[in-house]
Amino acid sequence: MSAQKIVVVTDSTAYIPEEALAGLHIPVIPLWLLWGDERFRDGVDIDPPTFYRRLRTSETFPTTSQPSAGEFIEFFRQAGAGADALVGIFISSKLSGTIPNAQAAQEQLPELTIRIVDSLSTSMGLGFAVLAAARAAAAGRSLDEVVAAAEDVRDRVHVLFTVDTLEYLHRGGRIGGAKRFLGTALNIKPLLHLEEGRVEALAQVRTKRKAISRMLEIAEERLGGKRAAEVAVLDIDAPEEGDLLAEEAKERLGVTKVYRTTVSPVIGTHAGPGTVGIALYPER
């Protein structure tokens, strides 16, 4: 009996770098960026460099929106053509309405076998779960095994980050438990993480340099003495700081490979320029 053809799909906030994809085919549905009267498909109609240049100078603040159920229906039909099943792994349901709309589309497509996984994350926290599932599918694993691969990484992955200002998270309504840091001195850098799908506060550090150092200390603690299976460092219009974090991560975490990427404009809208972060998970 031949293996099923299982297609793993995700949304644009995963923003997986080409190097990590290593030839895997993972269809992506874009979220929406709304800027005044303009609408942009995340990562399709506007790329990160263009977006961040505009964000720094714009007098109007962009907002974001999830794909509609109708868009998901079309997306699932296209991605599922010729496939036996689809596995959709999407941005945390605590951060976006993407998953409810995907589920609404799923209900209207009884002819397709679709499994939906809440990543409880985004950026490369989501990306690593997607990659695990896609690798399992490419290896001919069963549908249950592909879903389990995504859930296994989801349950082990950690995303830590520091922002220059909480203004963007606050304005975008994604501040979560970090709201207790609002109103702190401008020279304080908040250290945040994704916990159970939400942005939560970890610590306040006096400088970005110290925030990066503390981030790596916490990353080591989260590994619990195990080696890191995969590590990604991301930045939002702060490549020098991202490169510094990546080099220090290699040394501190004992890894030779660190994926370097930015985040999609939709995530950048909420975190803001100057954000630097790390996503990682331990080996089994």
mmCIF file of N, CA and C in Angstrom, residues 179-255:
data_model
loop_
_atom_site.group_PDB
_atom_site.id
_atom_site.type_symbol
_atom_site.label_atom_id
_atom_site.label_comp_id
_atom_site.label_asym_id
_atom_site.label_seq_id
_atom_site.Cartn_x
_atom_site.Cartn_y
_atom_site.Cartn_z
ATOM 1 N N LYS A 179 1.246 43.915 29.824
ATOM 2 C CA LYS A 179 0.694 45.250 30.083
ATOM 3 C C LYS A 179 1.164 45.810 31.425
ATOM 4 N N ARG A 180 1.606 44.925 32.317
ATOM 5 C CA ARG A 180 2.083 45.447 33.600
ATOM 6 C C ARG A 180 3.391 46.218 33.463
ATOM 7 N N PHE A 181 4.042 46.093 32.298
ATOM 8 C CA PHE A 181 5.263 46.857 32.058
ATOM 9 C C PHE A 181 4.985 48.242 31.477
ATOM 10 N N LEU A 182 3.751 48.506 31.081
ATOM 11 C CA LEU A 182 3.427 49.803 30.489
ATOM 12 C C LEU A 182 3.723 50.915 31.479
ATOM 13 N N GLY A 183 4.237 52.030 30.937
ATOM 14 C CA GLY A 183 4.511 53.171 31.794
ATOM 15 C C GLY A 183 5.856 53.112 32.491
ATOM 16 N N THR A 184 6.648 52.062 32.231
ATOM 17 C CA THR A 184 7.973 51.998 32.824
ATOM 18 C C THR A 184 8.912 52.946 32.089
ATOM 19 N N ALA A 185 10.051 53.182 32.685
ATOM 20 C CA ALA A 185 11.006 54.153 32.121
ATOM 21 C C ALA A 185 11.401 53.753 30.706
ATOM 22 N N LEU A 186 11.667 54.759 29.891
ATOM 23 C CA LEU A 186 11.981 54.510 28.482
ATOM 24 C C LEU A 186 13.245 53.685 28.298
ATOM 25 N N ASN A 187 14.160 53.768 29.264
ATOM 26 C CA ASN A 187 15.414 53.033 29.087
ATOM 27 C C ASN A 187 15.309 51.587 29.564
ATOM 28 N N ILE A 188 14.113 51.156 29.967
ATOM 29 C CA ILE A 188 13.904 49.767 30.371
ATOM 30 C C ILE A 188 13.463 48.954 29.152
ATOM 31 N N LYS A 189 14.130 47.834 28.938
ATOM 32 C CA LYS A 189 13.789 46.963 27.815
ATOM 33 C C LYS A 189 13.005 45.749 28.326
ATOM 34 N N PRO A 190 11.753 45.604 27.921
ATOM 35 C CA PRO A 190 10.963 44.464 28.379
ATOM 36 C C PRO A 190 11.411 43.174 27.702
ATOM 37 N N LEU A 191 11.550 42.117 28.497
ATOM 38 C CA LEU A 191 11.830 40.792 27.968
ATOM 39 C C LEU A 191 10.528 39.999 28.055
ATOM 40 N N LEU A 192 10.094 39.474 26.905
ATOM 41 C CA LEU A 192 8.780 38.850 26.787
ATOM 42 C C LEU A 192 8.920 37.428 26.254
ATOM 43 N N HIS A 193 7.836 36.664 26.353
ATOM 44 C CA HIS A 193 7.824 35.337 25.734
ATOM 45 C C HIS A 193 6.388 34.972 25.374
ATOM 46 N N LEU A 194 6.274 33.936 24.555
ATOM 47 C CA LEU A 194 4.957 33.387 24.239
ATOM 48 C C LEU A 194 4.698 32.236 25.203
ATOM 49 N N GLU A 195 3.608 32.331 25.927
ATOM 50 C CA GLU A 195 3.253 31.306 26.896
ATOM 51 C C GLU A 195 1.784 30.956 26.717
ATOM 52 N N GLU A 196 1.520 29.676 26.426
ATOM 53 C CA GLU A 196 0.163 29.200 26.172
ATOM 54 C C GLU A 196 -0.539 30.062 25.131
ATOM 55 N N GLY A 197 0.252 30.480 24.139
ATOM 56 C CA GLY A 197 -0.316 31.194 22.992
ATOM 57 C C GLY A 197 -0.437 32.693 23.143
ATOM 58 N N ARG A 198 -0.037 33.226 24.296
ATOM 59 C CA ARG A 198 -0.165 34.669 24.530
ATOM 60 C C ARG A 198 1.195 35.303 24.786
ATOM 61 N N VAL A 199 1.278 36.633 24.575
ATOM 62 C CA VAL A 199 2.475 37.386 24.922
ATOM 63 C C VAL A 199 2.442 37.666 26.426
ATOM 64 N N GLU A 200 3.469 37.192 27.123
ATOM 65 C CA GLU A 200 3.538 37.385 28.568
ATOM 66 C C GLU A 200 4.880 38.007 28.949
ATOM 67 N N ALA A 201 4.900 38.660 30.104
ATOM 68 C CA ALA A 201 6.095 39.337 30.590
ATOM 69 C C ALA A 201 7.044 38.362 31.269
ATOM 70 N N LEU A 202 8.343 38.560 31.063
ATOM 71 C CA LEU A 202 9.359 37.769 31.739
ATOM 72 C C LEU A 202 10.180 38.616 32.701
ATOM 73 N N ALA A 203 10.709 39.733 32.203
ATOM 74 C CA ALA A 203 11.603 40.550 33.021
ATOM 75 C C ALA A 203 11.741 41.931 32.406
ATOM 76 N N GLN A 204 12.266 42.856 33.210
ATOM 77 C CA GLN A 204 12.657 44.168 32.693
ATOM 78 C C GLN A 204 14.167 44.298 32.834
ATOM 79 N N VAL A 205 14.818 44.708 31.753
ATOM 80 C CA VAL A 205 16.272 44.818 31.735
ATOM 81 C C VAL A 205 16.635 46.226 31.284
ATOM 82 N N ARG A 206 17.751 46.744 31.776
ATOM 83 C CA ARG A 206 18.038 48.168 31.567
ATOM 84 C C ARG A 206 18.510 48.518 30.160
ATOM 85 N N THR A 207 19.151 47.596 29.468
ATOM 86 C CA THR A 207 19.639 47.902 28.118
ATOM 87 C C THR A 207 19.323 46.734 27.182
ATOM 88 N N LYS A 208 19.335 47.001 25.903
ATOM 89 C CA LYS A 208 19.116 45.945 24.913
ATOM 90 C C LYS A 208 20.214 44.886 25.025
ATOM 91 N N ARG A 209 21.425 45.325 25.261
ATOM 92 C CA ARG A 209 22.544 44.380 25.377
ATOM 93 C C ARG A 209 22.316 43.397 26.517
ATOM 94 N N LYS A 210 21.863 43.936 27.660
ATOM 95 C CA LYS A 210 21.590 43.071 28.812
ATOM 96 C C LYS A 210 20.365 42.196 28.561
ATOM 97 N N ALA A 211 19.415 42.719 27.818
ATOM 98 C CA ALA A 211 18.224 41.934 27.493
ATOM 99 C C ALA A 211 18.596 40.719 26.653
ATOM 100 N N ILE A 212 19.506 40.923 25.690
ATOM 101 C CA ILE A 212 19.960 39.808 24.850
ATOM 102 C C ILE A 212 20.685 38.765 25.696
ATOM 103 N N SER A 213 21.537 39.225 26.621
ATOM 104 C CA SER A 213 22.264 38.308 27.485
ATOM 105 C C SER A 213 21.303 37.519 28.378
ATOM 106 N N ARG A 214 20.318 38.215 28.939
ATOM 107 C CA ARG A 214 19.340 37.546 29.803
ATOM 108 C C ARG A 214 18.487 36.555 28.996
ATOM 109 N N MET A 215 18.171 36.925 27.764
ATOM 110 C CA MET A 215 17.397 36.051 26.888
ATOM 111 C C MET A 215 18.115 34.722 26.694
ATOM 112 N N LEU A 216 19.422 34.778 26.494
ATOM 113 C CA LEU A 216 20.193 33.552 26.296
ATOM 114 C C LEU A 216 20.282 32.733 27.579
ATOM 115 N N GLU A 217 20.366 33.402 28.725
ATOM 116 C CA GLU A 217 20.359 32.683 29.998
ATOM 117 C C GLU A 217 19.056 31.894 30.154
ATOM 118 N N ILE A 218 17.940 32.548 29.848
ATOM 119 C CA ILE A 218 16.639 31.891 29.975
ATOM 120 C C ILE A 218 16.512 30.767 28.951
ATOM 121 N N ALA A 219 17.039 30.994 27.739
ATOM 122 C CA ALA A 219 17.005 29.947 26.713
ATOM 123 C C ALA A 219 17.729 28.700 27.203
ATOM 124 N N GLU A 220 18.893 28.900 27.823
ATOM 125 C CA GLU A 220 19.635 27.765 28.380
ATOM 126 C C GLU A 220 18.812 27.044 29.447
ATOM 127 N N GLU A 221 18.168 27.823 30.306
ATOM 128 C CA GLU A 221 17.343 27.239 31.371
ATOM 129 C C GLU A 221 16.198 26.416 30.771
ATOM 130 N N ARG A 222 15.594 26.948 29.718
ATOM 131 C CA ARG A 222 14.446 26.269 29.105
ATOM 132 C C ARG A 222 14.862 24.936 28.455
ATOM 133 N N LEU A 223 16.103 24.847 28.041
ATOM 134 C CA LEU A 223 16.573 23.598 27.434
ATOM 135 C C LEU A 223 16.740 22.496 28.480
ATOM 136 N N GLY A 224 16.841 22.891 29.735
ATOM 137 C CA GLY A 224 16.907 21.902 30.821
ATOM 138 C C GLY A 224 18.071 20.942 30.723
ATOM 139 N N GLY A 225 19.214 21.438 30.264
ATOM 140 C CA GLY A 225 20.397 20.589 30.169
ATOM 141 C C GLY A 225 20.489 19.775 28.893
ATOM 142 N N LYS A 226 19.457 19.852 28.046
ATOM 143 C CA LYS A 226 19.475 19.126 26.766
ATOM 144 C C LYS A 226 20.050 20.012 25.675
ATOM 145 N N ARG A 227 20.452 19.394 24.572
ATOM 146 C CA ARG A 227 20.906 20.152 23.411
ATOM 147 C C ARG A 227 19.703 20.749 22.694
ATOM 148 N N ALA A 228 19.930 21.871 22.040
ATOM 149 C CA ALA A 228 18.875 22.462 21.219
ATOM 150 C C ALA A 228 18.755 21.675 19.925
ATOM 151 N N ALA A 229 17.522 21.294 19.580
ATOM 152 C CA ALA A 229 17.299 20.583 18.313
ATOM 153 C C ALA A 229 17.437 21.548 17.142
ATOM 154 N N GLU A 230 16.802 22.720 17.262
ATOM 155 C CA GLU A 230 16.879 23.747 16.227
ATOM 156 C C GLU A 230 16.746 25.110 16.900
ATOM 157 N N VAL A 231 17.412 26.100 16.314
ATOM 158 C CA VAL A 231 17.402 27.457 16.854
ATOM 159 C C VAL A 231 17.221 28.444 15.705
ATOM 160 N N ALA A 232 16.376 29.440 15.914
ATOM 161 C CA ALA A 232 16.242 30.531 14.947
ATOM 162 C C ALA A 232 16.319 31.853 15.695
ATOM 163 N N VAL A 233 17.003 32.798 15.107
ATOM 164 C CA VAL A 233 17.067 34.162 15.647
ATOM 165 C C VAL A 233 16.390 35.085 14.658
ATOM 166 N N LEU A 234 15.497 35.912 15.182
ATOM 167 C CA LEU A 234 14.765 36.836 14.322
ATOM 168 C C LEU A 234 14.984 38.266 14.795
ATOM 169 N N ASP A 235 14.835 39.181 13.868
ATOM 170 C CA ASP A 235 14.892 40.588 14.238
ATOM 171 C C ASP A 235 13.904 41.367 13.392
ATOM 172 N N ILE A 236 13.507 42.504 13.901
ATOM 173 C CA ILE A 236 12.640 43.405 13.154
ATOM 174 C C ILE A 236 13.401 44.690 12.910
ATOM 175 N N ASP A 237 13.955 44.813 11.717
ATOM 176 C CA ASP A 237 14.706 45.999 11.326
ATOM 177 C C ASP A 237 15.847 46.289 12.303
ATOM 178 N N ALA A 238 16.459 45.221 12.812
ATOM 179 C CA ALA A 238 17.597 45.359 13.731
ATOM 180 C C ALA A 238 18.603 44.256 13.418
ATOM 181 N N PRO A 239 19.139 44.221 12.165
ATOM 182 C CA PRO A 239 19.969 43.097 11.752
ATOM 183 C C PRO A 239 21.257 42.945 12.554
ATOM 184 N N GLU A 240 21.860 44.063 12.971
ATOM 185 C CA GLU A 240 23.114 43.956 13.712
ATOM 186 C C GLU A 240 22.893 43.267 15.052
ATOM 187 N N GLU A 241 21.822 43.651 15.744
ATOM 188 C CA GLU A 241 21.530 43.026 17.033
ATOM 189 C C GLU A 241 21.133 41.565 16.844
ATOM 190 N N GLY A 242 20.405 41.278 15.760
ATOM 191 C CA GLY A 242 20.052 39.896 15.473
ATOM 192 C C GLY A 242 21.282 39.051 15.207
ATOM 193 N N ASP A 243 22.218 39.589 14.442
ATOM 194 C CA ASP A 243 23.454 38.852 14.147
ATOM 195 C C ASP A 243 24.248 38.601 15.428
ATOM 196 N N LEU A 244 24.286 39.600 16.313
ATOM 197 C CA LEU A 244 24.980 39.450 17.593
ATOM 198 C C LEU A 244 24.340 38.334 18.412
ATOM 199 N N LEU A 245 23.012 38.336 18.495
ATOM 200 C CA LEU A 245 22.303 37.295 19.237
ATOM 201 C C LEU A 245 22.577 35.916 18.637
ATOM 202 N N ALA A 246 22.596 35.827 17.309
ATOM 203 C CA ALA A 246 22.836 34.541 16.652
ATOM 204 C C ALA A 246 24.228 34.000 16.979
ATOM 205 N N GLU A 247 25.230 34.876 16.944
ATOM 206 C CA GLU A 247 26.598 34.436 17.247
ATOM 207 C C GLU A 247 26.717 33.998 18.698
ATOM 208 N N GLU A 248 26.118 34.758 19.592
ATOM 209 C CA GLU A 248 26.187 34.395 21.012
ATOM 210 C C GLU A 248 25.390 33.121 21.287
ATOM 211 N N ALA A 249 24.288 32.917 20.551
ATOM 212 C CA ALA A 249 23.500 31.707 20.720
ATOM 213 C C ALA A 249 24.319 30.471 20.344
ATOM 214 N N LYS A 250 25.077 30.572 19.261
ATOM 215 C CA LYS A 250 25.922 29.443 18.855
ATOM 216 C C LYS A 250 26.897 29.070 19.964
ATOM 217 N N GLU A 251 27.484 30.090 20.565
ATOM 218 C CA GLU A 251 28.483 29.849 21.609
ATOM 219 C C GLU A 251 27.835 29.339 22.892
ATOM 220 N N ARG A 252 26.783 30.008 23.332
ATOM 221 C CA ARG A 252 26.160 29.674 24.614
ATOM 222 C C ARG A 252 25.399 28.352 24.562
ATOM 223 N N LEU A 253 24.745 28.082 23.437
ATOM 224 C CA LEU A 253 23.887 26.904 23.342
ATOM 225 C C LEU A 253 24.595 25.717 22.694
ATOM 226 N N GLY A 254 25.829 25.933 22.231
ATOM 227 C CA GLY A 254 26.602 24.838 21.662
ATOM 228 C C GLY A 254 26.054 24.303 20.359
ATOM 229 N N VAL A 255 25.486 25.196 19.526
ATOM 230 C CA VAL A 255 24.956 24.770 18.230
ATOM 231 C C VAL A 255 25.794 25.388 17.116
#
